[in-house]
Structure formats: structure tokens, C-alpha cells
Coordinates of C-alpha atoms (C1' of nucleotides) in Angstrom, one line a residue:
Chain A
M156 CA 4.3 -35.2 -30.9
R157 CA 5.7 -31.8 -31.9
L158 CA 3.7 -29.8 -29.5
L159 CA 5.2 -31.5 -26.5
Q160 CA 8.7 -31.9 -27.9
N161 CA 10.3 -29.1 -26.0
L162 CA 8.4 -29.4 -22.8
Q163 CA 9.6 -30.5 -19.4
T164 CA 8.8 -34.1 -18.6
A165 CA 7.0 -32.9 -15.5
T166 CA 4.6 -30.9 -17.7
I167 CA 4.0 -33.9 -20.0
D168 CA 3.4 -36.2 -17.1
N169 CA 1.0 -33.7 -15.7
L170 CA -0.9 -33.5 -19.0
L171 CA -1.1 -37.2 -19.5
V172 CA -2.1 -38.3 -16.0
E173 CA -5.8 -38.2 -16.7
S174 CA -5.5 -38.9 -20.4
T175 CA -6.7 -42.0 -22.3
T176 CA -5.2 -43.5 -25.4
H177 CA -7.2 -45.2 -28.1
T178 CA -6.6 -47.0 -31.3
L179 CA -9.5 -46.2 -33.7
G180 CA -10.4 -47.7 -37.0
A181 CA -11.0 -45.6 -40.1
G182 CA -14.3 -43.6 -39.9
S183 CA -14.4 -43.2 -36.1
V184 CA -15.8 -40.0 -34.8
L185 CA -13.8 -38.0 -32.3
F186 CA -16.4 -35.2 -32.0
E187 CA -19.2 -33.6 -33.9
Q188 CA -19.8 -30.1 -35.1
G189 CA -21.7 -28.2 -32.5
D190 CA -20.4 -30.3 -29.6
E191 CA -18.8 -28.6 -26.5
P192 CA -15.1 -29.7 -26.4
Q193 CA -14.4 -32.3 -23.8
Y194 CA -10.8 -33.2 -24.8
V195 CA -7.7 -32.1 -26.5
H196 CA -6.8 -34.8 -29.1
F197 CA -3.2 -35.6 -29.9
I198 CA -2.8 -37.7 -33.0
L199 CA 0.0 -40.1 -32.4
R200 CA -0.4 -41.9 -35.7
G201 CA -2.9 -42.1 -38.5
S202 CA -4.9 -39.3 -40.1
V203 CA -7.9 -37.3 -39.0
A204 CA -10.2 -35.1 -41.1
L205 CA -11.9 -32.0 -39.9
V206 CA -15.2 -32.0 -41.7
G207 CA -17.8 -29.3 -42.0
R208 CA -21.4 -29.9 -42.6
S209 CA -24.2 -27.8 -44.0
D210 CA -27.5 -28.9 -45.2
E211 CA -26.7 -32.6 -45.6
Q212 CA -23.5 -31.9 -47.4
E213 CA -20.1 -32.5 -46.0
A214 CA -16.7 -31.2 -46.9
V215 CA -13.3 -31.8 -45.4
I216 CA -11.7 -28.6 -44.2
E217 CA -8.3 -30.1 -43.6
F218 CA -6.5 -33.3 -42.8
F219 CA -4.2 -33.7 -39.7
G220 CA -1.7 -36.4 -39.3
G221 CA 0.7 -37.9 -36.8
S222 CA 2.2 -35.6 -34.2
E223 CA -0.5 -32.9 -34.6
V224 CA -2.9 -31.5 -32.1
L225 CA -6.5 -31.3 -33.0
L226 CA -8.6 -28.2 -33.0
T227 CA -7.4 -26.6 -29.9
P228 CA -9.2 -23.3 -30.8
A229 CA -12.5 -24.6 -29.7
V230 CA -11.0 -26.0 -26.5
I231 CA -9.1 -22.8 -25.7
L232 CA -12.1 -20.6 -26.3
K233 CA -14.6 -22.9 -24.7
R234 CA -16.8 -22.7 -27.8
P235 CA -18.7 -25.4 -29.7
Y236 CA -16.8 -27.1 -32.4
L237 CA -17.3 -25.6 -35.9
V238 CA -16.5 -28.9 -37.5
S239 CA -16.6 -32.6 -36.8
A240 CA -13.5 -34.8 -36.6
R241 CA -13.3 -38.3 -38.1
T242 CA -10.4 -40.6 -38.6
V243 CA -9.7 -41.3 -42.2
A244 CA -7.4 -44.2 -41.5
E245 CA -6.6 -46.3 -38.4
S246 CA -5.3 -43.8 -35.9
R247 CA -3.9 -43.7 -32.4
I248 CA -5.2 -40.8 -30.4
V249 CA -4.4 -39.5 -26.9
Q250 CA -7.3 -37.6 -25.3
I251 CA -6.6 -35.1 -22.5
P252 CA -9.5 -33.6 -20.6
A253 CA -10.1 -30.1 -21.8
E254 CA -10.3 -28.5 -18.4
R255 CA -7.0 -30.0 -17.3
F256 CA -5.3 -28.9 -20.4
R257 CA -6.5 -25.3 -20.0
Q258 CA -5.4 -25.3 -16.3
I259 CA -1.9 -26.5 -17.2
A260 CA -1.6 -24.1 -20.1
G261 CA -2.6 -21.3 -17.7
R262 CA 0.4 -21.9 -15.6
D263 CA 3.0 -23.4 -18.0
H264 CA 4.6 -20.9 -20.3
A265 CA 6.5 -23.4 -22.4
L266 CA 3.2 -25.2 -23.2
T267 CA 1.4 -22.0 -24.1
T268 CA 4.3 -21.0 -26.4
A269 CA 4.3 -24.4 -28.1
L270 CA 0.5 -24.1 -28.5
T271 CA 1.0 -20.7 -30.1
L272 CA 3.5 -22.2 -32.6
E273 CA 1.1 -25.0 -33.4
L274 CA -1.8 -22.6 -34.0
A275 CA 0.4 -20.4 -36.2
R276 CA 1.4 -23.4 -38.3
H277 CA -2.2 -24.4 -38.7
W278 CA -3.3 -20.9 -39.6
R279 CA -0.8 -20.9 -42.4
M280 CA -2.1 -24.2 -43.7
L281 CA -5.6 -22.7 -44.0
V282 CA -4.3 -19.6 -45.6
V283 CA -2.5 -21.6 -48.3
Q284 CA -5.6 -23.6 -48.9
M285 CA -7.7 -20.4 -49.1
K286 CA -5.5 -19.1 -51.8
D287 CA -5.9 -22.3 -53.7
L288 CA -9.6 -22.1 -53.5
K289 CA -9.9 -18.5 -54.6
L290 CA -7.1 -18.4 -57.1
R291 CA -6.7 -21.8 -58.7
S292 CA -8.6 -24.2 -60.9
A293 CA -9.6 -27.7 -59.7
A294 CA -6.6 -29.3 -61.5
Q295 CA -4.3 -26.7 -60.1
R296 CA -5.6 -27.3 -56.6
L297 CA -4.9 -31.0 -56.9
A298 CA -1.4 -30.3 -58.2
S299 CA -0.7 -27.9 -55.3
Y300 CA -2.0 -30.5 -52.8
L301 CA 0.2 -33.2 -54.3
L302 CA 3.3 -31.0 -54.2
S303 CA 2.6 -30.1 -50.5
R304 CA 2.2 -33.8 -49.7
C305 CA 5.5 -34.8 -51.2
E306 CA 8.2 -34.7 -48.6
N307 CA 11.0 -36.4 -50.5
P308 CA 10.9 -36.1 -54.2
G309 CA 11.6 -39.4 -55.9
R310 CA 9.5 -41.4 -53.6
P311 CA 5.9 -41.6 -54.7
I312 CA 3.1 -40.1 -52.6
M313 CA 0.8 -42.5 -50.7
L314 CA -2.6 -41.0 -50.1
N315 CA -4.2 -42.2 -46.9
E316 CA -7.6 -41.0 -47.7
E317 CA -10.2 -42.2 -50.2
R318 CA -10.4 -40.1 -53.4
R319 CA -14.0 -39.1 -52.7
I320 CA -12.9 -37.7 -49.4
L321 CA -9.9 -35.9 -50.9
A322 CA -12.3 -34.4 -53.4
T323 CA -14.2 -32.6 -50.7
R324 CA -11.0 -31.3 -49.1
L325 CA -10.1 -29.9 -52.5
G326 CA -13.5 -28.3 -53.0
M327 CA -14.8 -30.4 -55.8
T328 CA -16.7 -33.6 -56.6
P329 CA -15.2 -37.1 -57.0
E330 CA -15.9 -36.8 -60.7
S331 CA -14.0 -33.6 -61.0
L332 CA -11.2 -35.0 -59.0
S333 CA -11.0 -37.9 -61.5
R334 CA -10.8 -35.5 -64.4
A335 CA -8.2 -33.4 -62.5
F336 CA -6.1 -36.5 -62.3
R337 CA -6.4 -37.1 -66.0
A338 CA -5.4 -33.4 -66.6
L339 CA -2.3 -33.9 -64.5
A340 CA -1.4 -36.9 -66.5
E341 CA -0.6 -34.4 -69.2
V342 CA 2.0 -32.8 -67.0
G343 CA 3.7 -36.0 -65.9
V344 CA 1.7 -37.2 -62.9
T345 CA 1.0 -41.0 -62.8
S346 CA -1.4 -42.4 -60.4
R347 CA -2.5 -46.0 -59.6
G348 CA -4.8 -46.4 -56.7
R349 CA -3.5 -44.4 -53.8
T350 CA 0.0 -44.3 -55.1
I351 CA 0.9 -41.1 -57.0
S352 CA 4.2 -40.3 -58.8
I353 CA 5.2 -36.8 -59.9
G354 CA 7.3 -37.2 -63.0
D355 CA 8.5 -33.6 -63.4
F356 CA 8.3 -31.4 -60.3
E357 CA 9.3 -28.2 -62.0
R358 CA 6.6 -28.7 -64.6
L359 CA 3.9 -29.4 -62.0
R360 CA 5.0 -26.3 -60.0
Q361 CA 4.6 -24.1 -63.0
F362 CA 1.3 -25.7 -63.9
C363 CA -0.2 -24.7 -60.6
R364 CA 1.9 -21.6 -60.0
Y365 CA 3.2 -23.1 -56.8
D366 CA 4.6 -20.5 -54.4
D367 CA 6.9 -22.1 -51.9
L368 CA 6.6 -19.7 -49.0
T369 CA 6.7 -22.4 -46.2
Chain B
M29 CA -7.1 -3.5 -28.6
R30 CA -8.3 -6.9 -27.5
L31 CA -5.0 -8.6 -27.5
L32 CA -3.6 -6.2 -24.9
Q33 CA -6.7 -5.8 -22.8
N34 CA -5.8 -8.0 -19.9
L35 CA -2.1 -7.3 -19.8
Q36 CA -0.1 -5.4 -17.2
T37 CA 0.6 -1.8 -18.1
A38 CA 4.3 -2.6 -17.8
T39 CA 4.1 -5.1 -20.5
I40 CA 2.2 -2.8 -22.7
D41 CA 4.7 0.0 -22.2
N42 CA 7.4 -2.4 -23.0
L43 CA 5.8 -3.5 -26.2
L44 CA 5.2 0.1 -27.3
V45 CA 8.5 1.7 -26.4
E46 CA 10.0 1.1 -29.9
S47 CA 6.7 1.2 -31.7
T48 CA 5.6 3.7 -34.3
T49 CA 2.0 4.7 -35.1
H50 CA 0.8 5.7 -38.5
T51 CA -2.4 6.9 -40.1
L52 CA -2.6 5.4 -43.6
G53 CA -5.0 6.2 -46.4
A54 CA -7.0 3.5 -48.2
G55 CA -4.8 1.2 -50.3
S56 CA -1.6 1.6 -48.3
V57 CA 0.6 -1.5 -48.2
L58 CA 1.7 -2.8 -44.8
F59 CA 3.7 -5.7 -46.2
E60 CA 3.9 -7.9 -49.3
Q61 CA 3.5 -11.6 -49.8
G62 CA 7.0 -13.1 -49.6
D63 CA 8.4 -10.5 -47.3
E64 CA 10.2 -11.3 -44.1
P65 CA 8.1 -9.9 -41.2
Q66 CA 9.6 -6.8 -39.6
Y67 CA 6.7 -5.7 -37.4
V68 CA 3.6 -6.9 -35.6
H69 CA 0.8 -4.6 -36.7
F70 CA -2.0 -3.6 -34.4
I71 CA -5.0 -2.1 -36.1
L72 CA -6.3 0.7 -33.9
R73 CA -9.0 1.8 -36.4
G74 CA -9.9 1.2 -40.0
S75 CA -9.8 -2.0 -42.0
V76 CA -7.0 -4.1 -43.5
A77 CA -7.3 -6.8 -46.1
L78 CA -5.0 -9.8 -46.3
V79 CA -4.6 -10.5 -50.0
G80 CA -3.1 -13.5 -51.7
R81 CA -1.7 -13.3 -55.1
S82 CA -1.0 -16.0 -57.7
D83 CA -0.3 -15.4 -61.3
E84 CA -1.4 -11.8 -61.6
Q85 CA -4.6 -12.5 -59.8
E86 CA -5.4 -11.3 -56.4
A87 CA -8.0 -12.4 -53.8
V88 CA -8.7 -11.1 -50.3
I89 CA -8.3 -13.9 -47.8
E90 CA -9.8 -12.0 -44.9
F91 CA -10.5 -8.5 -43.6
F92 CA -9.3 -7.4 -40.2
G93 CA -10.7 -4.4 -38.4
G94 CA -10.1 -2.2 -35.4
S95 CA -8.6 -3.9 -32.2
E96 CA -7.1 -6.8 -34.2
V97 CA -3.6 -8.0 -34.6
L98 CA -2.3 -8.7 -38.0
L99 CA -0.8 -11.9 -39.1
T100 CA 1.2 -12.9 -36.1
P101 CA 1.8 -16.4 -37.5
A102 CA 4.5 -15.3 -39.9
V103 CA 6.1 -13.2 -37.1
I104 CA 6.0 -15.9 -34.6
L105 CA 7.4 -18.5 -36.9
K106 CA 9.9 -16.2 -38.6
R107 CA 8.6 -17.2 -42.0
P108 CA 7.9 -15.1 -45.1
Y109 CA 4.3 -13.7 -45.3
L110 CA 2.0 -15.9 -47.3
V111 CA -0.1 -12.9 -48.2
S112 CA 0.1 -9.1 -48.6
A113 CA -1.7 -6.6 -46.3
R114 CA -3.3 -3.5 -47.6
T115 CA -5.6 -1.0 -45.9
V116 CA -9.1 -1.0 -47.4
A117 CA -10.1 2.3 -45.7
E118 CA -8.1 4.9 -43.8
S119 CA -6.6 3.1 -40.8
R120 CA -4.5 3.8 -37.8
I121 CA -1.8 1.2 -37.2
V122 CA 0.8 0.6 -34.5
Q123 CA 3.9 -1.2 -35.6
I124 CA 6.0 -3.1 -33.0
P125 CA 9.4 -4.5 -34.2
A126 CA 9.0 -8.2 -34.6
E127 CA 12.1 -9.2 -32.6
R128 CA 11.0 -7.1 -29.7
F129 CA 7.6 -8.7 -29.7
R130 CA 9.0 -12.2 -29.8
Q131 CA 11.3 -11.4 -26.9
I132 CA 8.6 -10.1 -24.7
A133 CA 6.3 -12.9 -25.6
G134 CA 9.0 -15.3 -24.7
R135 CA 9.0 -14.0 -21.1
D136 CA 5.4 -12.8 -20.6
H137 CA 2.9 -15.5 -20.1
A138 CA -0.1 -13.2 -20.1
L139 CA 0.9 -11.9 -23.5
T140 CA 1.4 -15.3 -24.9
T141 CA -1.9 -16.5 -23.6
A142 CA -3.6 -13.5 -25.2
L143 CA -1.8 -14.2 -28.4
T144 CA -3.1 -17.8 -28.3
L145 CA -6.7 -16.6 -27.9
E146 CA -6.3 -14.2 -30.8
L147 CA -4.9 -16.9 -33.0
A148 CA -7.7 -19.3 -32.0
R149 CA -10.3 -16.7 -32.9
H150 CA -8.7 -16.1 -36.2
W151 CA -8.5 -19.8 -36.9
R152 CA -12.2 -20.0 -36.5
M153 CA -12.8 -17.2 -38.8
L154 CA -11.0 -19.0 -41.6
V155 CA -12.7 -22.3 -40.8
V156 CA -16.1 -20.6 -41.1
Q157 CA -15.1 -19.1 -44.4
M158 CA -13.7 -22.4 -45.6
K159 CA -17.1 -24.0 -45.0
D160 CA -18.7 -21.3 -46.9
L161 CA -16.5 -21.8 -49.9
K162 CA -16.9 -25.5 -50.0
L163 CA -20.5 -25.9 -49.1
R164 CA -22.4 -22.8 -50.2
S165 CA -23.3 -21.0 -53.5
A166 CA -22.2 -17.5 -54.3
A167 CA -25.4 -15.9 -53.1
Q168 CA -25.4 -18.0 -49.9
R169 CA -21.8 -16.9 -49.2
L170 CA -22.8 -13.3 -49.5
A171 CA -25.8 -13.8 -47.2
S172 CA -23.6 -15.6 -44.7
Y173 CA -21.1 -12.7 -44.8
L174 CA -23.7 -10.1 -44.3
L175 CA -25.1 -11.9 -41.3
S176 CA -21.7 -12.2 -39.7
R177 CA -21.2 -8.5 -40.3
C178 CA -24.3 -7.4 -38.6
E179 CA -23.7 -6.8 -34.9
N180 CA -27.0 -5.1 -34.0
P181 CA -30.1 -6.2 -36.0
G182 CA -32.2 -3.2 -37.0
R183 CA -29.2 -1.0 -37.8
P184 CA -28.1 -1.4 -41.5
I185 CA -24.7 -2.7 -42.3
M186 CA -22.0 -0.3 -43.6
L187 CA -19.5 -2.0 -45.8
N188 CA -16.1 -0.4 -45.6
E189 CA -14.6 -2.0 -48.7
E190 CA -15.5 -1.6 -52.3
R191 CA -17.7 -4.3 -53.9
R192 CA -15.0 -5.5 -56.2
I193 CA -12.8 -6.1 -53.2
L194 CA -15.5 -7.8 -51.3
A195 CA -16.1 -10.0 -54.3
T196 CA -12.6 -11.5 -54.1
R197 CA -13.1 -12.1 -50.4
L198 CA -16.2 -14.1 -51.2
G199 CA -14.5 -16.1 -53.9
M200 CA -16.3 -14.6 -56.9
T201 CA -16.1 -11.9 -59.5
P202 CA -17.6 -8.4 -59.1
E203 CA -20.3 -9.4 -61.7
S204 CA -21.3 -12.4 -59.7
L205 CA -21.4 -10.4 -56.5
S206 CA -23.8 -8.0 -58.3
R207 CA -26.0 -10.9 -59.2
A208 CA -25.8 -12.3 -55.7
F209 CA -27.1 -9.0 -54.4
R210 CA -30.0 -9.2 -56.8
A211 CA -30.7 -12.7 -55.7
L212 CA -30.7 -11.6 -52.0
A213 CA -33.2 -8.9 -52.9
E214 CA -35.7 -11.8 -53.3
V215 CA -35.2 -12.7 -49.6
G216 CA -35.5 -9.2 -48.3
V217 CA -32.0 -7.6 -48.5
T218 CA -32.0 -4.0 -49.7
S219 CA -28.7 -2.4 -50.7
R220 CA -27.9 1.1 -51.8
G221 CA -24.2 1.9 -52.2
R222 CA -22.4 0.6 -49.2
T223 CA -25.4 0.5 -47.0
I224 CA -27.2 -2.8 -46.7
S225 CA -30.3 -3.7 -44.8
I226 CA -31.5 -7.1 -43.9
G227 CA -35.3 -7.1 -44.0
D228 CA -35.9 -10.6 -42.5
F229 CA -33.1 -12.2 -40.5
E230 CA -34.7 -15.6 -40.1
R231 CA -35.4 -15.8 -43.8
L232 CA -31.8 -14.9 -44.7
R233 CA -30.4 -17.4 -42.2
Q234 CA -32.5 -20.1 -43.7
F235 CA -31.5 -19.1 -47.2
C236 CA -27.8 -19.7 -46.5
R237 CA -28.2 -22.4 -43.8
Y238 CA -26.5 -20.2 -41.4
D239 CA -25.0 -22.1 -38.4
D240 CA -24.4 -19.8 -35.5
L241 CA -21.6 -21.7 -33.7
T242 CA -19.7 -18.6 -32.7
Chain C
dC27 C1' -19.8 20.0 -64.6
dG28 C1' -16.5 16.5 -66.6
dG29 C1' -13.6 12.8 -66.3
dC30 C1' -12.5 8.6 -63.8
dT31 C1' -13.4 4.7 -61.5
dT32 C1' -16.7 1.3 -59.9
dA33 C1' -21.0 -1.2 -60.4
dT34 C1' -24.6 -3.2 -63.2
dT35 C1' -26.5 -5.6 -67.0
dG36 C1' -26.8 -8.7 -71.0
dA37 C1' -25.0 -12.1 -74.2
dC38 C1' -22.1 -15.7 -74.2
dA39 C1' -18.4 -19.1 -72.7
dT40 C1' -16.7 -22.6 -69.7
dA41 C1' -15.5 -25.0 -65.6
dC42 C1' -17.5 -27.8 -62.8
dG43 C1' -21.6 -30.3 -61.1
dT44 C1' -25.1 -33.9 -61.9
dC45 C1' -26.8 -38.2 -63.4
dA46 C1' -26.3 -42.6 -65.0
dA47 C1' -23.8 -46.4 -66.7
dC48 C1' -19.9 -48.9 -66.4
dT49 C1' -15.5 -50.7 -64.4
dA50 C1' -12.2 -51.4 -60.7
dT51 C1' -11.3 -52.3 -56.0
dT52 C1' -12.1 -53.9 -51.6
dG53 C1' -13.8 -56.7 -48.2
dT54 C1' -16.2 -60.9 -46.6
dG55 C1' -17.9 -65.5 -45.9
dG56 C1' -17.9 -70.0 -47.5
Chain D
dC113 C1' -8.2 -68.4 -51.4
dC114 C1' -11.9 -67.7 -54.4
dA115 C1' -16.5 -65.8 -55.4
dC116 C1' -19.4 -62.4 -55.1
dA117 C1' -21.4 -58.4 -53.1
dA118 C1' -20.6 -53.9 -51.8
dT119 C1' -18.3 -49.8 -52.4
dA120 C1' -15.3 -46.7 -54.8
dG121 C1' -13.7 -44.7 -59.0
dT122 C1' -14.2 -43.5 -63.9
dT123 C1' -16.3 -42.0 -68.0
dG124 C1' -19.7 -39.8 -71.1
dA125 C1' -23.7 -36.8 -71.9
dC126 C1' -25.6 -33.0 -70.3
dG127 C1' -27.1 -29.0 -67.1
dT128 C1' -26.0 -25.0 -64.5
dA129 C1' -23.5 -21.7 -61.8
dT130 C1' -20.2 -18.7 -62.3
dG131 C1' -16.7 -16.4 -65.3
dT132 C1' -15.8 -13.4 -69.3
dC133 C1' -16.4 -9.6 -72.3
dA134 C1' -18.5 -5.5 -73.7
dA135 C1' -21.6 -1.8 -73.2
dT136 C1' -24.0 1.2 -70.1
dA137 C1' -25.1 3.4 -65.9
dA138 C1' -24.0 5.1 -61.5
dG139 C1' -20.8 7.1 -58.1
dC140 C1' -17.1 9.9 -56.8
dC141 C1' -14.0 13.8 -56.7
dG142 C1' -11.4 17.3 -58.8

DNA sequence: CGGCTTATTGACATACGTCAACTATTGTGG
DNA sequence: CCACAATAGTTGACGTATGTCAATAAGCCG
């Protein structure tokens, strides 16, 4: 996991000594909106959605995948969670007691630095998404999401979430997502099930005015 | 400024030694989307908007006010800015050279810890806003914004940004904002110019399903 | 006061949401 | 491994919130 990559093994051992590791099926709940944080969650494998709820409605704020650390802000600040966390596919998770994590971070500069980098990366994810929501249409948001998901061009994208879940992450309904996919077919995107191929990257980038400032 | 509050004076002096301080009129540009970060910006006083641009359109991602630190993620990660920063009112800003800041943060644990807390707070601001965008109507988003702006109930809120700017922060057009204000008049919100009074807090909270998880 | 920008309002357009029917996919027990 | 139920995804018809455009009114500042 990236956060721990450059740490001394002593620190890592120290973090993990009271930790537990679980393999959870899709749809498992790691914590609920409003809870007081008990653990820091490391995602070893799989995919976890942060989901916000208001008035019976739910929307995914963001997905987090393997090698990422979950929602440390609430843990750091000792505040209730603003969102729930649910696995979206089978996932392997390490849980470290929050208090232990805070204590070690209080002493270990390398860990705190790594934490800062992780938070900075996560901040930028949300900023990118915020720009999408405020400046782009539904179809453009989907295009933008697909482009960001595609690590090696040529190989098709495998979604690891259901479309109705993805729809909420993109700020639309499943029906609108369905139509967005049809709109993208016009610019060379083919999709069957959870497998999606981008025919012409440049065209798709232009379609959604993709700005690659990563 | 909050970030520096619990630091040793030696660290602070060290940070400030190569810094410059400016008083900038409304609309001044601190940096542009795509730029390589040169400075860390501390806002001593005033208000700064982070604004994203795509295809000639602009939208405010978030406002930052006195005692906050601007967009450290790009500085920390040595990445181009994802957004521009513009003052929205006359502001007093301290600029610390990015490289110097990174060096000191590399050594000073208290500074890095403070930075982590600041990033964590900022993360939560964006998460709250993301929930608003995905789960609430235009009028509800305005209500939610006003509630979050109101520190002491009883005293009216003074907006320090023009309404057309606020509109983009809320993910709508100036016209829609205007109509949102009229809708809120129905639940006891009176506005004249930039002064806004909430008549009935509980009613407004219910109207937008405000969840106070700060 | 006069000219400029910003805010409001109304008429209208449209992207997206809703609802309902239908189809495809997935998972399960025989 | 098939059959069938349950769930997810798609499509069409239609509704509505919000955007657009244009005209007017209200602030703001010389």
C-alpha cells in the first residue's frame, strides 16, 4: 500500500500489531455516516465506495481501490464520518485502531509525511470531480471518468462497480447513465457489460474537454 | 493563521524569512490553472476563490477566507494547479516560496502535522459540498451554504462575494440563484444586497435536510 | 447625475429525472 | 447445468428543474 511504501519496517510493524485483516464480500459496510471513527482502513485489494446519504437518497462521493487509505480526515480530526463506506466488490481490508494510528503518527514524521501526500492526492481527486460536476454535462462526465480510469490505452476498461452505483458517483440516474453511454457510442466508445473500450482517445478527450493536469 | 498556531516561533520565522506579503484588490490572480506552484499562500484577511475552468466556462470550487492556507496539495506534490485562485474581496496574502516550505515541512514534524489537519479539514469541506451537489436541489444547496456560513445565529450573514460568483460555487446560474433566494423567502430567509438573515433556523435546516456532522 | 455592472424577472428551451414497460444478466436450487 | 426468479440495465413517453435569452430594474462609483 502506497502510504506505507517508504516507511521503516519498525513503523509498519508497530502500526499492524493491533490490526485485523478481513476479506469482505461486495456490499459490506465498513462504517456509517455519523459514526465516530474506530479504525483506519487500508484497502489491500478490491474497491470501496464512500457514499453520502441525505433524506433516503444515496450518492457515491468517490471510489477507492487497492493500496489506498480510507477517509483518514475523520480519524485525524476525531470527527464523525461525513459518509458511509461500503465495498463495491470483494475486498481485503486491514483495520488499524484509530487511537493507535494517531499516536504513531504523532511521533513518526515519515508516516505523517506519507499521510499528507495521500490526503493531497485525494483532495485533487475531489477537485477534478467538482470541476466535472459544475462544468460538464452528464455524457462528458462519463467520458471524463472513463478516461481517468484507463491506465493503459489499448486495453479495455473493466468497471468493478454496478452501473447504477456508478451513476450516483457521476451525479446522475441509472437511466441517464444509460443514455450517456449511448451518446458516447457516437464518439467511439463501445461497452458490453462492465467492459468498455475507447475507440479514439483524442476524440473522447475533445468531447469532454479533458484537461490532463495530473 | 490556524496552520501556524501551534508551531514554534523558530519554525515560523524560518518559514517567513523569504516570504513576501501583499495587499491585493478584489479580482487579483494568485495563480492560474495549469501553473507550476511557486508559493504557498497564506490568507491573512479577505477571501479567495479557487476557480476551475473548462471550455471558456468557469466555476468556483470553493472559497477560502482569513487564516487559511491555499491549495497546498499542488505544492506538496509538485504538480500543476488544477484550478486558478482569485481574490474575491480585498485580501492580505503571505507568499512563501514553495521549495522553502517543502524543505521545512520535510524536517519539522509539528508543521507537517498542522498541514495534515488543514488538509483533512479542507477535504471535509469538499465532501460536504459534493453531497450537496449530488443530493440536493439548487434552493437546498443555497440553504445549506447559508447555514454553514452563519457562525452566530441572530447576526445576519454578510456575503463577501458577488451573487454571480456565488452562483457558480453552488453549481448554478445567477438566474437560478436569484430564484433560489425567492424560494428561501418562503421559509423565512430575507436578503437585501449582500446581507442575509435567517428567520427560522430549524425550518431552514429541515428544508435542506441539513446534517450537522462538523 | 450618468454610465456601467450586477441582479431580477419573464418567456421559453432543454438536459436530466421519473415512471413504467421491457430486456438482459446474474445468481440459485433442483 | 439448466430453469427460473430476482436483480440490473435499457428504452420510450413524459414531467420538471434548471439553463438560456432578453428586457428591465437595481446597485455602484466616477
